[in-house]
mmCIF file of C-alpha atoms in Angstrom:
data_model
loop_
_atom_site.group_PDB
_atom_site.id
_atom_site.type_symbol
_atom_site.label_atom_id
_atom_site.label_comp_id
_atom_site.label_asym_id
_atom_site.label_seq_id
_atom_site.Cartn_x
_atom_site.Cartn_y
_atom_site.Cartn_z
ATOM 1 C CA MET A 16 0.159 -0.392 0.349
ATOM 2 C CA SER A 17 1.410 3.522 -0.689
ATOM 3 C CA ILE A 18 1.950 5.389 2.619
ATOM 4 C CA ARG A 19 1.564 9.294 0.802
ATOM 5 C CA HIS A 20 -1.699 7.966 -0.471
ATOM 6 C CA GLY A 21 -2.405 6.841 2.767
ATOM 7 C CA LEU A 22 -2.015 9.373 4.300
ATOM 8 C CA LEU A 23 -3.255 11.519 1.942
ATOM 9 C CA ALA A 24 -6.656 9.775 2.052
ATOM 10 C CA LEU A 25 -6.847 10.253 6.022
ATOM 11 C CA LEU A 26 -5.679 13.916 6.247
ATOM 12 C CA SER A 27 -9.169 14.484 3.229
ATOM 13 C CA GLN A 28 -10.907 13.450 6.213
ATOM 14 C CA GLY A 29 -10.119 16.130 8.606
ATOM 15 C CA PRO A 30 -5.696 17.804 10.216
ATOM 16 C CA ARG A 31 -4.413 15.947 12.065
ATOM 17 C CA TYR A 32 -0.660 15.468 13.534
ATOM 18 C CA GLY A 33 1.769 12.651 13.323
ATOM 19 C CA TYR A 34 1.296 9.992 15.973
ATOM 20 C CA GLN A 35 -2.335 10.286 14.640
ATOM 21 C CA LEU A 36 -2.170 9.825 11.238
ATOM 22 C CA ARG A 37 -0.033 6.455 12.120
ATOM 23 C CA ALA A 38 -2.538 5.069 15.097
ATOM 24 C CA GLU A 39 -5.511 5.966 12.017
ATOM 25 C CA PHE A 40 -3.268 4.170 9.299
ATOM 26 C CA GLU A 41 -2.707 0.876 11.502
ATOM 27 C CA SER A 42 -6.143 1.082 12.374
ATOM 28 C CA SER A 43 -7.347 1.033 9.202
ATOM 29 C CA THR A 44 -4.981 -1.545 7.504
ATOM 30 C CA GLY A 45 -5.462 -4.424 10.183
ATOM 31 C CA ALA A 46 -1.789 -3.618 11.863
ATOM 32 C CA THR A 47 -0.995 -5.388 8.439
ATOM 33 C CA TRP A 48 1.185 -2.508 7.815
ATOM 34 C CA PRO A 49 2.423 -1.119 10.523
ATOM 35 C CA LEU A 50 3.737 1.867 10.154
ATOM 36 C CA ASN A 51 7.256 3.579 12.166
ATOM 37 C CA ILE A 52 6.621 7.213 13.529
ATOM 38 C CA GLY A 53 9.898 8.530 11.498
ATOM 39 C CA GLN A 54 7.979 6.523 7.946
ATOM 40 C CA VAL A 55 5.009 9.002 9.127
ATOM 41 C CA TYR A 56 7.270 12.483 9.969
ATOM 42 C CA SER A 57 9.409 11.677 6.466
ATOM 43 C CA THR A 58 6.609 11.296 4.285
ATOM 44 C CA LEU A 59 5.083 14.231 6.024
ATOM 45 C CA SER A 60 7.760 16.005 5.509
ATOM 46 C CA ARG A 61 8.089 14.729 1.184
ATOM 47 C CA LEU A 62 4.003 15.632 0.976
ATOM 48 C CA GLU A 63 4.872 18.887 2.584
ATOM 49 C CA ARG A 64 8.138 19.845 -0.103
ATOM 50 C CA ASP A 65 5.183 18.525 -3.413
ATOM 51 C CA GLU A 66 3.002 20.943 -1.232
ATOM 52 C CA LEU A 67 0.082 18.788 -1.174
ATOM 53 C CA VAL A 68 -0.073 19.024 2.683
ATOM 54 C CA THR A 69 1.227 22.340 4.700
ATOM 55 C CA ARG A 70 1.845 22.374 8.305
ATOM 56 C CA VAL A 71 -1.011 24.937 9.972
ATOM 57 C CA GLY A 72 0.996 25.296 14.120
ATOM 58 C CA ALA A 73 0.385 22.498 16.801
ATOM 59 C CA ASP A 74 -2.131 21.085 18.917
ATOM 60 C CA ASP A 75 -2.171 22.031 22.560
ATOM 61 C CA GLU A 76 0.502 19.529 23.141
ATOM 62 C CA GLY A 77 2.657 21.003 20.780
ATOM 63 C CA ARG A 78 2.366 18.213 17.980
ATOM 64 C CA PHE A 79 2.316 19.355 14.695
ATOM 65 C CA VAL A 80 -0.955 19.091 12.817
ATOM 66 C CA TYR A 81 -0.960 19.245 9.088
ATOM 67 C CA ARG A 82 -3.552 19.978 6.785
ATOM 68 C CA ILE A 83 -3.981 18.295 2.718
ATOM 69 C CA THR A 84 -3.586 20.982 0.198
ATOM 70 C CA PRO A 85 -5.938 21.139 -2.865
ATOM 71 C CA ALA A 86 -3.682 19.655 -4.489
ATOM 72 C CA GLY A 87 -3.693 16.597 -2.278
ATOM 73 C CA GLU A 88 -6.868 16.922 -2.170
ATOM 74 C CA GLU A 89 -6.741 16.016 -6.302
ATOM 75 C CA ASP A 90 -3.976 13.848 -5.759
ATOM 76 C CA VAL A 91 -5.845 11.708 -3.239
ATOM 77 C CA ARG A 92 -9.086 11.498 -6.106
ATOM 78 C CA ARG A 93 -7.092 10.616 -8.538
ATOM 79 C CA TRP A 94 -5.656 8.096 -6.401
ATOM 80 C CA PHE A 95 -8.841 6.468 -5.877
ATOM 81 C CA ALA A 96 -9.747 6.331 -9.191
ATOM 82 C CA THR A 97 -6.651 4.647 -10.974
ATOM 83 C CA PRO A 98 -6.374 0.770 -10.828
ATOM 84 C CA ILE A 99 -3.361 -0.083 -9.972
ATOM 85 C CA ALA A 100 -1.111 -2.021 -12.042
ATOM 86 C CA ARG A 101 0.946 -5.167 -11.719
ATOM 87 C CA THR A 102 4.137 -3.293 -12.028
ATOM 88 C CA ASP A 103 3.756 -0.542 -9.805
ATOM 89 C CA ARG A 104 3.068 -3.445 -6.799
ATOM 90 C CA PRO A 105 6.207 -4.876 -4.989
ATOM 91 C CA ARG A 106 7.887 -7.453 -6.399
ATOM 92 C CA ASP A 107 7.258 -10.655 -5.646
ATOM 93 C CA GLU A 108 10.031 -12.954 -3.718
ATOM 94 C CA LEU A 109 8.824 -16.365 -3.402
ATOM 95 C CA ALA A 110 8.150 -16.278 -7.187
ATOM 96 C CA ILE A 111 12.113 -14.910 -7.471
ATOM 97 C CA LYS A 112 13.271 -17.276 -5.311
ATOM 98 C CA LEU A 113 10.894 -20.324 -6.830
ATOM 99 C CA ALA A 114 12.983 -18.877 -10.616
ATOM 100 C CA MET A 115 16.142 -18.783 -8.629
ATOM 101 C CA ALA A 116 15.869 -22.112 -7.372
ATOM 102 C CA VAL A 117 14.923 -24.153 -10.662
ATOM 103 C CA THR A 118 18.581 -22.508 -12.428
ATOM 104 C CA THR A 119 20.367 -23.705 -9.421
ATOM 105 C CA PRO A 120 21.696 -26.628 -9.362
ATOM 106 C CA GLY A 121 21.711 -29.023 -6.478
ATOM 107 C CA VAL A 122 18.611 -26.838 -4.526
ATOM 108 C CA ASP A 123 16.075 -29.530 -3.837
ATOM 109 C CA VAL A 124 13.547 -27.557 -6.077
ATOM 110 C CA ALA A 125 10.347 -29.446 -4.483
ATOM 111 C CA HIS A 126 11.240 -29.346 -1.275
ATOM 112 C CA VAL A 127 11.411 -25.227 -1.266
ATOM 113 C CA VAL A 128 7.841 -25.343 -2.441
ATOM 114 C CA GLN A 129 6.703 -27.929 0.354
ATOM 115 C CA THR A 130 7.943 -26.036 2.659
ATOM 116 C CA GLN A 131 6.259 -22.716 1.114
ATOM 117 C CA ARG A 132 2.643 -24.625 1.286
ATOM 118 C CA THR A 133 3.392 -26.157 4.740
ATOM 119 C CA ALA A 134 4.446 -21.984 6.090
ATOM 120 C CA THR A 135 1.448 -20.467 3.884
ATOM 121 C CA LEU A 136 -0.951 -22.973 4.927
ATOM 122 C CA ARG A 137 -0.057 -22.795 7.973
ATOM 123 C CA ALA A 138 -0.701 -18.528 8.207
ATOM 124 C CA LEU A 139 -4.849 -19.245 6.029
ATOM 125 C CA GLN A 140 -5.277 -21.719 8.999
ATOM 126 C CA ASP A 141 -4.760 -18.579 11.472
ATOM 127 C CA LEU A 142 -6.467 -15.776 8.827
ATOM 128 C CA THR A 143 -9.407 -18.133 8.943
ATOM 129 C CA ARG A 144 -9.020 -18.351 12.765
ATOM 130 C CA LEU A 145 -9.234 -14.574 12.877
ATOM 131 C CA LYS A 146 -12.043 -13.750 10.365
ATOM 132 C CA ALA A 147 -14.179 -16.990 12.206
ATOM 133 C CA ASP A 148 -13.539 -14.599 15.534
ATOM 134 C CA ALA A 149 -14.805 -11.137 14.035
ATOM 135 C CA PRO A 150 -18.034 -9.926 14.727
ATOM 136 C CA ALA A 151 -20.215 -11.243 11.675
ATOM 137 C CA VAL A 152 -21.541 -7.660 10.787
ATOM 138 C CA PRO A 153 -18.487 -4.837 12.128
ATOM 139 C CA ALA A 154 -18.824 -2.082 14.697
ATOM 140 C CA ASP A 155 -17.954 0.302 12.684
ATOM 141 C CA GLN A 156 -15.957 1.551 10.053
ATOM 142 C CA GLY A 157 -12.748 0.606 11.294
ATOM 143 C CA ASP A 158 -13.944 -3.165 11.647
ATOM 144 C CA ARG A 159 -15.141 -2.628 8.177
ATOM 145 C CA ALA A 160 -11.475 -1.827 6.332
ATOM 146 C CA TRP A 161 -9.299 -4.455 8.914
ATOM 147 C CA ARG A 162 -12.553 -7.300 7.544
ATOM 148 C CA LEU A 163 -11.770 -6.271 3.611
ATOM 149 C CA VAL A 164 -7.845 -6.261 3.967
ATOM 150 C CA LEU A 165 -7.995 -9.620 6.437
ATOM 151 C CA GLU A 166 -10.122 -11.313 3.638
ATOM 152 C CA SER A 167 -7.690 -10.467 1.159
ATOM 153 C CA MET A 168 -5.021 -11.951 2.770
ATOM 154 C CA ILE A 169 -6.573 -14.465 2.859
ATOM 155 C CA PHE A 170 -7.603 -14.971 -0.855
ATOM 156 C CA GLN A 171 -4.017 -14.614 -1.582
ATOM 157 C CA ALA A 172 -2.489 -17.071 0.543
ATOM 158 C CA GLU A 173 -5.547 -19.463 -1.189
ATOM 159 C CA ALA A 174 -4.104 -18.199 -4.455
ATOM 160 C CA GLU A 175 -0.892 -18.935 -3.273
ATOM 161 C CA VAL A 176 -1.337 -22.670 -1.864
ATOM 162 C CA ARG A 177 -2.868 -23.437 -5.541
ATOM 163 C CA TRP A 178 0.104 -21.944 -7.097
ATOM 164 C CA LEU A 179 2.263 -24.095 -5.515
ATOM 165 C CA ASP A 180 0.319 -26.876 -5.836
ATOM 166 C CA HIS A 181 0.711 -26.053 -10.068
ATOM 167 C CA CYS A 182 4.669 -25.507 -9.270
ATOM 168 C CA GLU A 183 5.426 -28.809 -7.627
ATOM 169 C CA ALA A 184 3.453 -30.661 -10.589
ATOM 170 C CA PHE A 185 5.135 -28.142 -12.754
ATOM 171 C CA VAL A 186 8.534 -29.323 -11.456
ATOM 172 C CA ALA A 187 8.304 -33.163 -11.518
ATOM 173 C CA ARG A 188 6.805 -32.960 -15.668
ATOM 174 C CA ALA A 189 9.504 -31.513 -15.955
ATOM 175 C CA GLU A 190 12.383 -33.493 -14.322
ATOM 176 C CA PRO A 191 12.610 -36.430 -16.286
ATOM 177 C CA ALA A 192 12.820 -34.654 -19.116
ATOM 178 C CA ALA A 193 16.038 -32.730 -17.954
ATOM 179 C CA ARG A 194 17.440 -35.981 -17.398
ATOM 180 C CA PRO A 195 19.439 -38.058 -19.540
ATOM 181 C CA ALA A 196 17.795 -40.896 -20.478
ATOM 182 C CA PRO A 197 20.140 -44.374 -19.720
ATOM 183 C CA PRO A 198 21.146 -46.192 -22.503
ATOM 184 C CA ALA A 199 19.475 -49.172 -23.318
ATOM 185 C CA ALA A 200 21.084 -52.459 -22.370
ATOM 186 C CA ALA A 201 21.825 -54.788 -24.827
ATOM 187 C CA ASP A 202 19.056 -57.536 -25.226
ATOM 188 C CA PRO A 203 21.053 -61.220 -24.816
ATOM 189 C CA SER A 204 18.015 -62.837 -27.323
ATOM 190 C CA ALA A 205 19.380 -60.822 -30.288
ATOM 191 C CA PRO A 206 21.334 -62.185 -33.604
ATOM 192 C CA ALA A 207 24.645 -60.343 -32.980
ATOM 193 C CA GLU A 208 25.223 -58.094 -35.996
ATOM 194 C CA ALA A 209 27.350 -59.341 -38.699
ATOM 195 C CA PRO A 210 30.916 -57.108 -38.296
ATOM 196 C CA ALA A 211 31.579 -54.311 -41.250
ATOM 197 C CA PRO A 212 33.569 -55.757 -44.167
ATOM 198 C CA SER A 213 36.384 -53.934 -42.696
ATOM 199 C CA ASP A 214 36.267 -55.232 -39.347
ATOM 200 C CA ARG A 215 36.175 -58.939 -41.893
ATOM 201 C CA LYS A 216 39.120 -58.070 -43.522
ATOM 202 C CA ALA A 217 41.660 -56.386 -40.450
ATOM 203 C CA ARG A 218 40.995 -60.152 -38.724
ATOM 204 C CA ARG A 219 42.004 -61.858 -41.449
#
């Protein structure tokens, strides 16, 4: 998730200070993407530099308060209206790992797949348990946001398990083709081949 646009979306609801933004960001995402306060303030600094937010003073406790600018409002509206391209997402480390395993001599690819599947299934069970323990009807918008993030993670884990099953089958099919076939054993019942003419001359 874009921290930049996440903070802008929160600021579009009203002015906020850094710790408040961090708490609301984590609440909205079910703490799936925890932020440290340094990330928040470094992002706010870049947003201020780009004139998407402005600092409007401090609250009673001396904490700087930020407000979104009209340019920031337009930026976040454009973000909500624009689909996220696959190429804009972080690289899939698991796909890279398996691709490297397939091409690296001595790596037991099947073991790599099985180990990952076990871990993913365990994570899927934990996520499913969280969903089962959650109230059927979310109490507020924060619960609704957390439920959407949780279900997204469940769907991704299920898809990963299916993909790992495919990888295991693919590797199993490819392995026989990658190994050279052993030479055929001689059939003792087959008649011996007659020596070539040059061989007969050499034996005289």
